[in-house]
mmCIF file of C-alpha atoms in Angstrom:
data_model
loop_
_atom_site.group_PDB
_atom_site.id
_atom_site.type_symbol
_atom_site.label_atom_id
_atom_site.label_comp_id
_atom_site.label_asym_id
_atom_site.label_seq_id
_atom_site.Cartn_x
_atom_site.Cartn_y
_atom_site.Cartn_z
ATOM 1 C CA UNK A 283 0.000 0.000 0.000
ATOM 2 C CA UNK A 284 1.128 3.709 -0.904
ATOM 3 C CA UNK A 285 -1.464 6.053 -0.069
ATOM 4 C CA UNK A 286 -0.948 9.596 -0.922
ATOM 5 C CA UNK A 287 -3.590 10.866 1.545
ATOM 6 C CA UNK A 288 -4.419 9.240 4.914
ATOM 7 C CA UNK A 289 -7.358 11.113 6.759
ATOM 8 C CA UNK A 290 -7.329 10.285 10.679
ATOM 9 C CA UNK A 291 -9.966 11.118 13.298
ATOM 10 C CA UNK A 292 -10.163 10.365 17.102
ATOM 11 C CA UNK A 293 -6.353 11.298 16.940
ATOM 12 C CA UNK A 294 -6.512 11.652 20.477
ATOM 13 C CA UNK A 295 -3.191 14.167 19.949
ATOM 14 C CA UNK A 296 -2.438 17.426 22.033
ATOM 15 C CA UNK A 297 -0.962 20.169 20.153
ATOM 16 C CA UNK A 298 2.845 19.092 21.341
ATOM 17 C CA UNK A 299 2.503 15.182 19.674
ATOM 18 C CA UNK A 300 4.441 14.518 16.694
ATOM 19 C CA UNK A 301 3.456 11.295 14.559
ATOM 20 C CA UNK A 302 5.687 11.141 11.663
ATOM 21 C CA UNK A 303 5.342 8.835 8.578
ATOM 22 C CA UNK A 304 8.511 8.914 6.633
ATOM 23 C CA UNK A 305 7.978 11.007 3.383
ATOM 24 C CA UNK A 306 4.619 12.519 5.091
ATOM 25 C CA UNK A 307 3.653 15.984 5.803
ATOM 26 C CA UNK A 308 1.588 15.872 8.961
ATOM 27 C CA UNK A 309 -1.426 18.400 9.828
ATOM 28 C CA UNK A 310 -3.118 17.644 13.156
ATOM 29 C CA UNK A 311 -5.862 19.249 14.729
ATOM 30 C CA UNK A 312 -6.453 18.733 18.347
ATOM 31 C CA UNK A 313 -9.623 18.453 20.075
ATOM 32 C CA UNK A 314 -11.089 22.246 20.591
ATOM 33 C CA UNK A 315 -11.645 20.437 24.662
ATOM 34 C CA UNK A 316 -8.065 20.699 24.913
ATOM 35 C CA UNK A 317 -8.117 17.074 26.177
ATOM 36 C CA UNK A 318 -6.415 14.053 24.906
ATOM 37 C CA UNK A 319 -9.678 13.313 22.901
ATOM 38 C CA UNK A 320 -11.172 13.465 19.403
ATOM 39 C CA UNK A 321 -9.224 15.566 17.034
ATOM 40 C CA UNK A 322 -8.317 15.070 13.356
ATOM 41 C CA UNK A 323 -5.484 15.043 11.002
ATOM 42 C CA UNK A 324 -3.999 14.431 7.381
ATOM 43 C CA UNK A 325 -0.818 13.363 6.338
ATOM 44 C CA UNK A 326 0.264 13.835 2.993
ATOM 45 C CA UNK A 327 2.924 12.702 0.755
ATOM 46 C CA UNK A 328 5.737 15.489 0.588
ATOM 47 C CA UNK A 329 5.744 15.628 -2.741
ATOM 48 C CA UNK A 330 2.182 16.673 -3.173
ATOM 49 C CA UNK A 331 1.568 20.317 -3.710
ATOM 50 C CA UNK A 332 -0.251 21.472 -1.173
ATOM 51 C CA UNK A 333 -1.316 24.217 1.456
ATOM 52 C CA UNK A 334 -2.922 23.624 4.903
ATOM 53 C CA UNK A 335 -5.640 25.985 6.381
ATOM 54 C CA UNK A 336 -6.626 26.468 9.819
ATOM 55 C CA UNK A 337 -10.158 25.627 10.714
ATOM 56 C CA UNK A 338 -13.126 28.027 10.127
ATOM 57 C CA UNK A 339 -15.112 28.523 13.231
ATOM 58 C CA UNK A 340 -17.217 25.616 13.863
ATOM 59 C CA UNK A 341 -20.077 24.972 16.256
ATOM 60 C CA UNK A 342 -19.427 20.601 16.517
ATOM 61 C CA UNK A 343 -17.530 19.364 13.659
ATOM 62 C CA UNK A 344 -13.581 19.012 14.137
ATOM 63 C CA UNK A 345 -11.961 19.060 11.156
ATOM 64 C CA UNK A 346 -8.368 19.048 9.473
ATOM 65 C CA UNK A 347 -8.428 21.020 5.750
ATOM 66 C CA UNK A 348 -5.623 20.586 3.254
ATOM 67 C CA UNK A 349 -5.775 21.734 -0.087
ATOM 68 C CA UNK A 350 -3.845 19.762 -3.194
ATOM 69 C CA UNK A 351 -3.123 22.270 -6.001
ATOM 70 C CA UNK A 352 -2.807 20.283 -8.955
ATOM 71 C CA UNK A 353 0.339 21.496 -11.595
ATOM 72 C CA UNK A 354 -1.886 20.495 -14.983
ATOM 73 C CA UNK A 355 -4.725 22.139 -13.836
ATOM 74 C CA UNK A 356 -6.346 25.070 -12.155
ATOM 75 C CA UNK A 357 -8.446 23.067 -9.993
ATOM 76 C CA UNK A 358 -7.716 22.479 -6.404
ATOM 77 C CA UNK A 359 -9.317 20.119 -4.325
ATOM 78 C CA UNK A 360 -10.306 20.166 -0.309
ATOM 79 C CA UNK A 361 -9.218 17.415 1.785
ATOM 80 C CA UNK A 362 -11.421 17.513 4.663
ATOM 81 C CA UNK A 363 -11.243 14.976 7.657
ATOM 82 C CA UNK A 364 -13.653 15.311 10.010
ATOM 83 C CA UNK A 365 -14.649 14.066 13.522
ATOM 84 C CA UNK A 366 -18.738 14.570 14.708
ATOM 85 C CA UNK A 367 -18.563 14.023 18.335
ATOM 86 C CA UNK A 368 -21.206 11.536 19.457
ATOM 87 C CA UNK A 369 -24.251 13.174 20.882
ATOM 88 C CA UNK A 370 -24.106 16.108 18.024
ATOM 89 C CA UNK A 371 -27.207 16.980 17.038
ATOM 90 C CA UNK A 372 -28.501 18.136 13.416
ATOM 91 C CA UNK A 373 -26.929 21.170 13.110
ATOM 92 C CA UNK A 374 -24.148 20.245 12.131
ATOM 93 C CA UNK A 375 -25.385 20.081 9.049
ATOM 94 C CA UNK A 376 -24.233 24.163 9.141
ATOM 95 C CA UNK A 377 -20.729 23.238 10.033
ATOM 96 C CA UNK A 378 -20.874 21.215 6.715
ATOM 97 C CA UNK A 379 -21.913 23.834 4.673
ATOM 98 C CA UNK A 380 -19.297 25.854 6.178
ATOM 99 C CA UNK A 381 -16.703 23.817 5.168
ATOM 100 C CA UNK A 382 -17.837 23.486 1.532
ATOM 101 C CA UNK A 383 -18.190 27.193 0.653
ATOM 102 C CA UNK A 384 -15.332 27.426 -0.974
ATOM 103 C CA UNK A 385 -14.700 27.439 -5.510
ATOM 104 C CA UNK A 386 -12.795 24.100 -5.201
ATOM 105 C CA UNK A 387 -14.274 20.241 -5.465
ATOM 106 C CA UNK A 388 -14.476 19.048 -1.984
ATOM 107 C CA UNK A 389 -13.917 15.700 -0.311
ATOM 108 C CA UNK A 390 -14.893 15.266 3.304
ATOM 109 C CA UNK A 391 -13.451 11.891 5.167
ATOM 110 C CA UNK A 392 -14.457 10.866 8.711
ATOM 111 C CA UNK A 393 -16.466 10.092 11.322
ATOM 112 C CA UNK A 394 -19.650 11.450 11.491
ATOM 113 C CA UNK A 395 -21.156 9.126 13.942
ATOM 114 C CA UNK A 396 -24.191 8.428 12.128
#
């Protein structure tokens, strides 16, 4: 196996972890609780063009966002991974939309506890 993207949720990581993959770029959100719980991340391969963005402000999703820019074309494309802690109710449906108001194709991996 050689992935070029690998979307993780429940990372469980505090801002100070490190988790490297050789020949990985790692982006890792920590859970918003500021407890060793939930949280999300990406790595992606270093030769990938790419730029990370912090999160918007969200009301229950947690989410990591990278973006690939691709050299033949002038699409991007959002990487999204998310985490939906259990309990969230249907509103998060907004956090969703949030997260895909941007010009570029969008692909959202997680958990959404449903």
């Amino acid at each position: 196996m050689n992935p070029d993207i690998i979307a993780v949720q429940e990372t469980k990581l505090r801002f100070t972890d490190r988790t490297p993959i050789a020949n990985y770029t790692f982006y890792s959100t920590p859970s918003r609780t500021g407890r060793d719980i939930r949280g999300t991340g990406i790595y992606i391969k270093n030769n990938i063009h790419h730029t990370h963005y912090p999160n918007p402000s969200l009301r229950q999703i947690e989410s990591t966002i990278v973006t690939i820019h691709q050299p033949t074309s002038q699409d991007s494309i959002n990487i999204i991974s998310i985490y939906l802690p259990n309990g969230s109710d249907s509103s998060f449906i907004y956090d969703v939309e949030a997260l895909i108001q941007t010009n570029y194709r969008t692909i959202l991996i997680g958990d959404f506890q449903r």
